[in-house]
PDB file of C-alpha atoms and ligand atoms in Angstrom:
ATOM      1  CA  MET E   1       3.513   2.943  22.631  1.00  0.00           C
ATOM      2  CA  THR E   2       5.055   0.731  20.414  1.00  0.00           C
ATOM      3  CA  LYS E   3       4.556   1.956  16.434  1.00  0.00           C
ATOM      4  CA  LYS E   4       2.232   0.488  14.062  1.00  0.00           C
ATOM      5  CA  LYS E   5       4.003  -0.288  10.552  1.00  0.00           C
ATOM      6  CA  ILE E   6       2.106  -0.583   7.436  1.00  0.00           C
ATOM      7  CA  LEU E   7       3.060  -2.343   4.260  1.00  0.00           C
ATOM      8  CA  PHE E   8       1.389  -1.303   0.931  1.00  0.00           C
ATOM      9  CA  VAL E   9       1.848  -4.259  -1.784  1.00  0.00           C
ATOM     10  CA  CYS E  10       1.244  -3.854  -5.258  1.00  0.00           C
ATOM     11  CA  LEU E  11       3.054  -5.991  -8.028  1.00  0.00           C
ATOM     12  CA  GLY E  12       5.585  -3.745  -9.592  1.00  0.00           C
ATOM     13  CA  ASN E  13       5.982  -1.006  -6.248  1.00  0.00           C
ATOM     14  CA  ILE E  14       6.082   1.667  -8.931  1.00  0.00           C
ATOM     15  CA  CYS E  15       2.664   2.486  -9.263  1.00  0.00           C
ATOM     16  CA  ARG E  16       0.116   1.968  -7.301  1.00  0.00           C
ATOM     17  CA  SER E  17       1.704   0.988  -3.483  1.00  0.00           C
ATOM     18  CA  PRO E  18       4.132   3.710  -3.645  1.00  0.00           C
ATOM     19  CA  ALA E  19       1.465   5.906  -4.448  1.00  0.00           C
ATOM     20  CA  ALA E  20      -0.269   4.223  -1.199  1.00  0.00           C
ATOM     21  CA  GLU E  21       2.727   5.328   0.746  1.00  0.00           C
ATOM     22  CA  GLY E  22       3.064   8.368  -0.291  1.00  0.00           C
ATOM     23  CA  ILE E  23      -1.030   9.095   0.503  1.00  0.00           C
ATOM     24  CA  MET E  24      -0.907   7.549   3.900  1.00  0.00           C
ATOM     25  CA  TYR E  25       2.567   9.260   4.854  1.00  0.00           C
ATOM     26  CA  GLY E  26       0.757  13.092   3.872  1.00  0.00           C
ATOM     27  CA  PHE E  27      -1.961  12.151   6.111  1.00  0.00           C
ATOM     28  CA  ILE E  28       0.115  10.469   9.004  1.00  0.00           C
ATOM     29  CA  LYS E  29       2.159  13.867   8.331  1.00  0.00           C
ATOM     30  CA  SER E  30      -0.760  16.163   8.496  1.00  0.00           C
ATOM     31  CA  GLU E  31      -1.861  14.682  11.857  1.00  0.00           C
ATOM     32  CA  GLY E  32       1.505  14.655  13.374  1.00  0.00           C
ATOM     33  CA  LEU E  33       1.481  10.972  13.698  1.00  0.00           C
ATOM     34  CA  GLU E  34       5.131  10.132  12.295  1.00  0.00           C
ATOM     35  CA  ASN E  35       6.088   9.142  15.747  1.00  0.00           C
ATOM     36  CA  GLN E  36       3.614   6.537  16.235  1.00  0.00           C
ATOM     37  CA  ILE E  37       2.529   4.900  12.547  1.00  0.00           C
ATOM     38  CA  GLU E  38       5.424   3.838  10.115  1.00  0.00           C
ATOM     39  CA  VAL E  39       4.877   3.771   6.389  1.00  0.00           C
ATOM     40  CA  ASP E  40       6.638   0.974   3.259  1.00  0.00           C
ATOM     41  CA  SER E  41       5.578  -0.645   0.313  1.00  0.00           C
ATOM     42  CA  ALA E  42       6.556  -3.354  -1.970  1.00  0.00           C
ATOM     43  CA  GLY E  43       5.774  -5.842  -4.953  1.00  0.00           C
ATOM     44  CA  THR E  44       5.153  -9.036  -5.297  1.00  0.00           C
ATOM     45  CA  MET E  45       7.623  -8.885  -8.102  1.00  0.00           C
ATOM     46  CA  GLY E  46      11.325  -7.323  -8.569  1.00  0.00           C
ATOM     47  CA  TYR E  47      11.133  -6.522 -12.206  1.00  0.00           C
ATOM     48  CA  HIS E  48      11.213  -2.744 -11.057  1.00  0.00           C
ATOM     49  CA  THR E  49      13.700  -3.321  -7.829  1.00  0.00           C
ATOM     50  CA  GLY E  50      15.756   0.122  -7.038  1.00  0.00           C
ATOM     51  CA  GLU E  51      13.197   2.191  -9.504  1.00  0.00           C
ATOM     52  CA  LYS E  52      11.806   5.124  -8.473  1.00  0.00           C
ATOM     53  CA  ALA E  53       7.663   5.122  -8.633  1.00  0.00           C
ATOM     54  CA  ASP E  54       6.183   5.706 -12.618  1.00  0.00           C
ATOM     55  CA  PRO E  55       6.707   9.103 -13.701  1.00  0.00           C
ATOM     56  CA  ARG E  56       2.979   8.815 -14.446  1.00  0.00           C
ATOM     57  CA  MET E  57       2.144   8.317 -10.496  1.00  0.00           C
ATOM     58  CA  ARG E  58       4.758  10.393  -9.628  1.00  0.00           C
ATOM     59  CA  LYS E  59       3.286  13.267 -12.021  1.00  0.00           C
ATOM     60  CA  HIS E  60      -0.622  12.568 -10.759  1.00  0.00           C
ATOM     61  CA  ALA E  61       0.345  12.192  -7.129  1.00  0.00           C
ATOM     62  CA  SER E  62       2.383  15.392  -6.844  1.00  0.00           C
ATOM     63  CA  GLN E  63      -0.435  17.289  -8.716  1.00  0.00           C
ATOM     64  CA  ARG E  64      -2.518  16.516  -5.389  1.00  0.00           C
ATOM     65  CA  GLY E  65       0.595  17.450  -3.192  1.00  0.00           C
ATOM     66  CA  TYR E  66       2.271  13.424  -2.511  1.00  0.00           C
ATOM     67  CA  ASP E  67       5.682  13.472  -2.844  1.00  0.00           C
ATOM     68  CA  LEU E  68       6.549   9.756  -3.986  1.00  0.00           C
ATOM     69  CA  THR E  69      10.202   9.062  -3.040  1.00  0.00           C
ATOM     70  CA  SER E  70      10.481   5.582  -2.246  1.00  0.00           C
ATOM     71  CA  LEU E  71      12.340   2.867  -4.258  1.00  0.00           C
ATOM     72  CA  ALA E  72      11.141  -0.069  -5.735  1.00  0.00           C
ATOM     73  CA  ARG E  73      11.864  -3.432  -3.871  1.00  0.00           C
ATOM     74  CA  ARG E  74      10.598  -6.943  -3.679  1.00  0.00           C
ATOM     75  CA  PHE E  75       8.128  -8.178  -1.057  1.00  0.00           C
ATOM     76  CA  ASN E  76      10.393 -10.231   1.373  1.00  0.00           C
ATOM     77  CA  PRO E  77       8.655 -12.998   3.447  1.00  0.00           C
ATOM     78  CA  GLU E  78      11.146 -13.811   6.041  1.00  0.00           C
ATOM     79  CA  LYS E  79      11.217 -10.010   7.168  1.00  0.00           C
ATOM     80  CA  ASP E  80       8.375  -8.341   6.085  1.00  0.00           C
ATOM     81  CA  PHE E  81       5.846 -10.868   7.722  1.00  0.00           C
ATOM     82  CA  SER E  82       6.730 -10.343  10.647  1.00  0.00           C
ATOM     83  CA  ASN E  83       8.028  -6.636  10.556  1.00  0.00           C
ATOM     84  CA  PHE E  84       4.480  -4.692   9.290  1.00  0.00           C
ATOM     85  CA  ASP E  85       1.300  -5.109  11.689  1.00  0.00           C
ATOM     86  CA  TYR E  86      -0.785  -4.044   8.650  1.00  0.00           C
ATOM     87  CA  ILE E  87       0.150  -5.843   4.933  1.00  0.00           C
ATOM     88  CA  VAL E  88      -2.578  -4.050   2.856  1.00  0.00           C
ATOM     89  CA  THR E  89      -2.742  -5.401  -0.650  1.00  0.00           C
ATOM     90  CA  MET E  90      -3.747  -3.663  -4.208  1.00  0.00           C
ATOM     91  CA  ASP E  91      -5.810  -6.471  -6.138  1.00  0.00           C
ATOM     92  CA  ASN E  92      -6.974 -10.161  -5.728  1.00  0.00           C
ATOM     93  CA  GLN E  93      -4.076 -11.753  -7.031  1.00  0.00           C
ATOM     94  CA  ASN E  94      -1.464  -9.401  -4.892  1.00  0.00           C
ATOM     95  CA  TYR E  95      -3.650 -10.515  -1.982  1.00  0.00           C
ATOM     96  CA  GLU E  96      -3.693 -14.119  -3.038  1.00  0.00           C
ATOM     97  CA  ASP E  97       0.416 -14.294  -3.797  1.00  0.00           C
ATOM     98  CA  VAL E  98       0.986 -12.808  -0.525  1.00  0.00           C
ATOM     99  CA  ILE E  99      -0.935 -15.051   1.325  1.00  0.00           C
ATOM    100  CA  SER E 100       0.140 -17.754  -0.893  1.00  0.00           C
ATOM    101  CA  MET E 101       4.061 -16.997   0.743  1.00  0.00           C
ATOM    102  CA  ASP E 102       3.147 -17.639   4.379  1.00  0.00           C
ATOM    103  CA  ARG E 103       3.462 -21.151   4.134  1.00  0.00           C
ATOM    104  CA  LYS E 104       2.312 -21.487   8.564  1.00  0.00           C
ATOM    105  CA  TYR E 105      -0.366 -19.538   8.267  1.00  0.00           C
ATOM    106  CA  GLU E 106       0.949 -17.597  10.879  1.00  0.00           C
ATOM    107  CA  TYR E 107       0.903 -14.066   9.786  1.00  0.00           C
ATOM    108  CA  SER E 108      -2.678 -14.462   7.323  1.00  0.00           C
ATOM    109  CA  PHE E 109      -4.385 -12.489   9.624  1.00  0.00           C
ATOM    110  CA  LYS E 110      -2.220  -9.219   8.805  1.00  0.00           C
ATOM    111  CA  VAL E 111      -2.923  -9.806   5.370  1.00  0.00           C
ATOM    112  CA  SER E 112      -5.988  -7.086   3.791  1.00  0.00           C
ATOM    113  CA  LYS E 113      -7.266  -5.624   0.555  1.00  0.00           C
ATOM    114  CA  MET E 114      -6.932  -2.041   0.468  1.00  0.00           C
ATOM    115  CA  ALA E 115     -10.723  -2.412  -1.065  1.00  0.00           C
ATOM    116  CA  GLN E 116     -12.470  -3.121   1.978  1.00  0.00           C
ATOM    117  CA  PHE E 117     -10.728   0.185   3.404  1.00  0.00           C
ATOM    118  CA  CYS E 118     -13.008   1.849   0.823  1.00  0.00           C
ATOM    119  CA  LYS E 119     -16.412   3.564   1.754  1.00  0.00           C
ATOM    120  CA  THR E 120     -17.058   6.609  -1.462  1.00  0.00           C
ATOM    121  CA  HIS E 121     -15.477   3.961  -3.996  1.00  0.00           C
ATOM    122  CA  LYS E 122     -17.563   0.910  -4.448  1.00  0.00           C
ATOM    123  CA  VAL E 123     -14.645  -1.322  -5.589  1.00  0.00           C
ATOM    124  CA  ASN E 124     -13.253  -4.969  -4.780  1.00  0.00           C
ATOM    125  CA  GLU E 125      -9.878  -4.028  -6.149  1.00  0.00           C
ATOM    126  CA  VAL E 126      -7.439  -1.139  -6.678  1.00  0.00           C
ATOM    127  CA  PRO E 127      -6.834  -1.821 -11.019  1.00  0.00           C
ATOM    128  CA  ASP E 128      -3.521  -1.450 -12.155  1.00  0.00           C
ATOM    129  CA  PRO E 129      -3.120   1.591 -13.831  1.00  0.00           C
ATOM    130  CA  TYR E 130       0.319   0.418 -15.825  1.00  0.00           C
ATOM    131  CA  TYR E 131      -1.376   0.140 -19.149  1.00  0.00           C
ATOM    132  CA  SER E 132      -4.574   2.762 -18.747  1.00  0.00           C
ATOM    133  CA  GLY E 133      -3.931   6.689 -19.463  1.00  0.00           C
ATOM    134  CA  SER E 134      -4.122   9.221 -17.292  1.00  0.00           C
ATOM    135  CA  GLU E 135      -7.871   8.713 -15.739  1.00  0.00           C
ATOM    136  CA  GLY E 136      -6.310   5.383 -14.782  1.00  0.00           C
ATOM    137  CA  PHE E 137      -3.577   6.814 -12.704  1.00  0.00           C
ATOM    138  CA  GLU E 138      -6.174   9.803 -11.216  1.00  0.00           C
ATOM    139  CA  ASN E 139      -8.750   6.317 -10.253  1.00  0.00           C
ATOM    140  CA  VAL E 140      -6.800   4.806  -8.586  1.00  0.00           C
ATOM    141  CA  LEU E 141      -5.454   7.955  -6.437  1.00  0.00           C
ATOM    142  CA  ASP E 142      -9.419   8.894  -5.699  1.00  0.00           C
ATOM    143  CA  ILE E 143      -9.355   4.815  -4.490  1.00  0.00           C
ATOM    144  CA  LEU E 144      -6.850   5.441  -2.422  1.00  0.00           C
ATOM    145  CA  GLU E 145      -7.342   8.343  -0.709  1.00  0.00           C
ATOM    146  CA  ASP E 146     -10.740   7.072   0.475  1.00  0.00           C
ATOM    147  CA  GLY E 147      -9.250   3.808   1.497  1.00  0.00           C
ATOM    148  CA  CYS E 148      -6.204   5.540   3.617  1.00  0.00           C
ATOM    149  CA  LYS E 149      -8.087   7.914   5.130  1.00  0.00           C
ATOM    150  CA  ASN E 150     -10.643   5.328   6.602  1.00  0.00           C
ATOM    151  CA  LEU E 151      -7.295   3.078   7.384  1.00  0.00           C
ATOM    152  CA  LEU E 152      -6.115   5.558   9.169  1.00  0.00           C
ATOM    153  CA  THR E 153      -9.120   6.038  11.065  1.00  0.00           C
ATOM    154  CA  LYS E 154      -9.377   2.601  12.160  1.00  0.00           C
ATOM    155  CA  ILE E 155      -5.287   2.414  13.033  1.00  0.00           C
ATOM    156  CA  LYS E 156      -6.077   5.883  15.352  1.00  0.00           C
ATOM    157  CA  ASP E 157      -8.799   3.815  16.959  1.00  0.00           C
ATOM    158  CA  GLU E 158      -6.123   0.993  17.707  1.00  0.00           C
ATOM    159  CA  PHE E 159      -4.397   3.423  19.561  1.00  0.00           C
ATOM    160  CA  LYS E 160      -7.145   4.232  22.529  1.00  0.00           C
TER     161      LYS E 160
HETATM  162  P1  LIG J 201       2.279  -1.386  -9.875  1.00  0.00           P
HETATM  163  O1  LIG J 201       1.947  -1.357 -11.409  1.00  0.00           O
HETATM  164  O2  LIG J 201       1.748  -3.037  -9.443  1.00  0.00           O
HETATM  165  O3  LIG J 201       0.978  -0.983  -9.566  1.00  0.00           O
HETATM  166  O4  LIG J 201       3.423  -1.144  -9.566  1.00  0.00           O
HETATM  167  C1  LIG J 201       2.430  -2.242 -12.574  1.00  0.00           C
HETATM  168  C2  LIG J 201       3.581  -1.667 -12.280  1.00  0.00           C
HETATM  169  C3  LIG J 201       4.705  -2.600 -13.384  1.00  0.00           C
HETATM  170  C4  LIG J 201       4.448  -3.427 -14.438  1.00  0.00           C
HETATM  171  C5  LIG J 201       2.660  -3.993 -13.696  1.00  0.00           C
HETATM  172  C6  LIG J 201       1.883  -3.681 -13.226  1.00  0.00           C
HETATM  173  N1  LIG J 201       4.966  -4.505 -15.091  1.00  0.00           N
HETATM  174  O5  LIG J 201       4.307  -5.395 -15.739  1.00  0.00           O
HETATM  175  O6  LIG J 201       5.874  -4.141 -15.382  1.00  0.00           O
END
């Protein structure tokens, strides 16, 4: 069985997408699927390349048992479009930015929005928490747990 690879994408790759990566990895680990599903994250801008996730996001995530270990990197259209099976963007701007890098419309079928996997949260995007207080980070984690849970169910169904 070939491994499925998920890439989460936000703007800076220090708040939303590393949190999505950590949450999804936590779910994958608790189901023993580490050999079947791989996760990574990236940002559409490179200002924070090499940095750990924002300390506020790491703190809120760790309170829920998620360890965010990834270092920020910029989305690389040359490699990421072909390498990943699911490219899951956080907000509508991230989605448009990623789609616009798929110049020949070869990979757009892989690109989705996290909000479309949410069931308990009626949202159309994962809002940027960077300039918010604690409640913004908690809200992002709530949305991501909802979306990741349903995305994982969908991917597991595709293995069947
Ligand atoms: P993220 O949040 O896209 O969820 O990582 C942001 C991080 C940094 C900035 C904006 C959003 N920034 O402007 O530096």
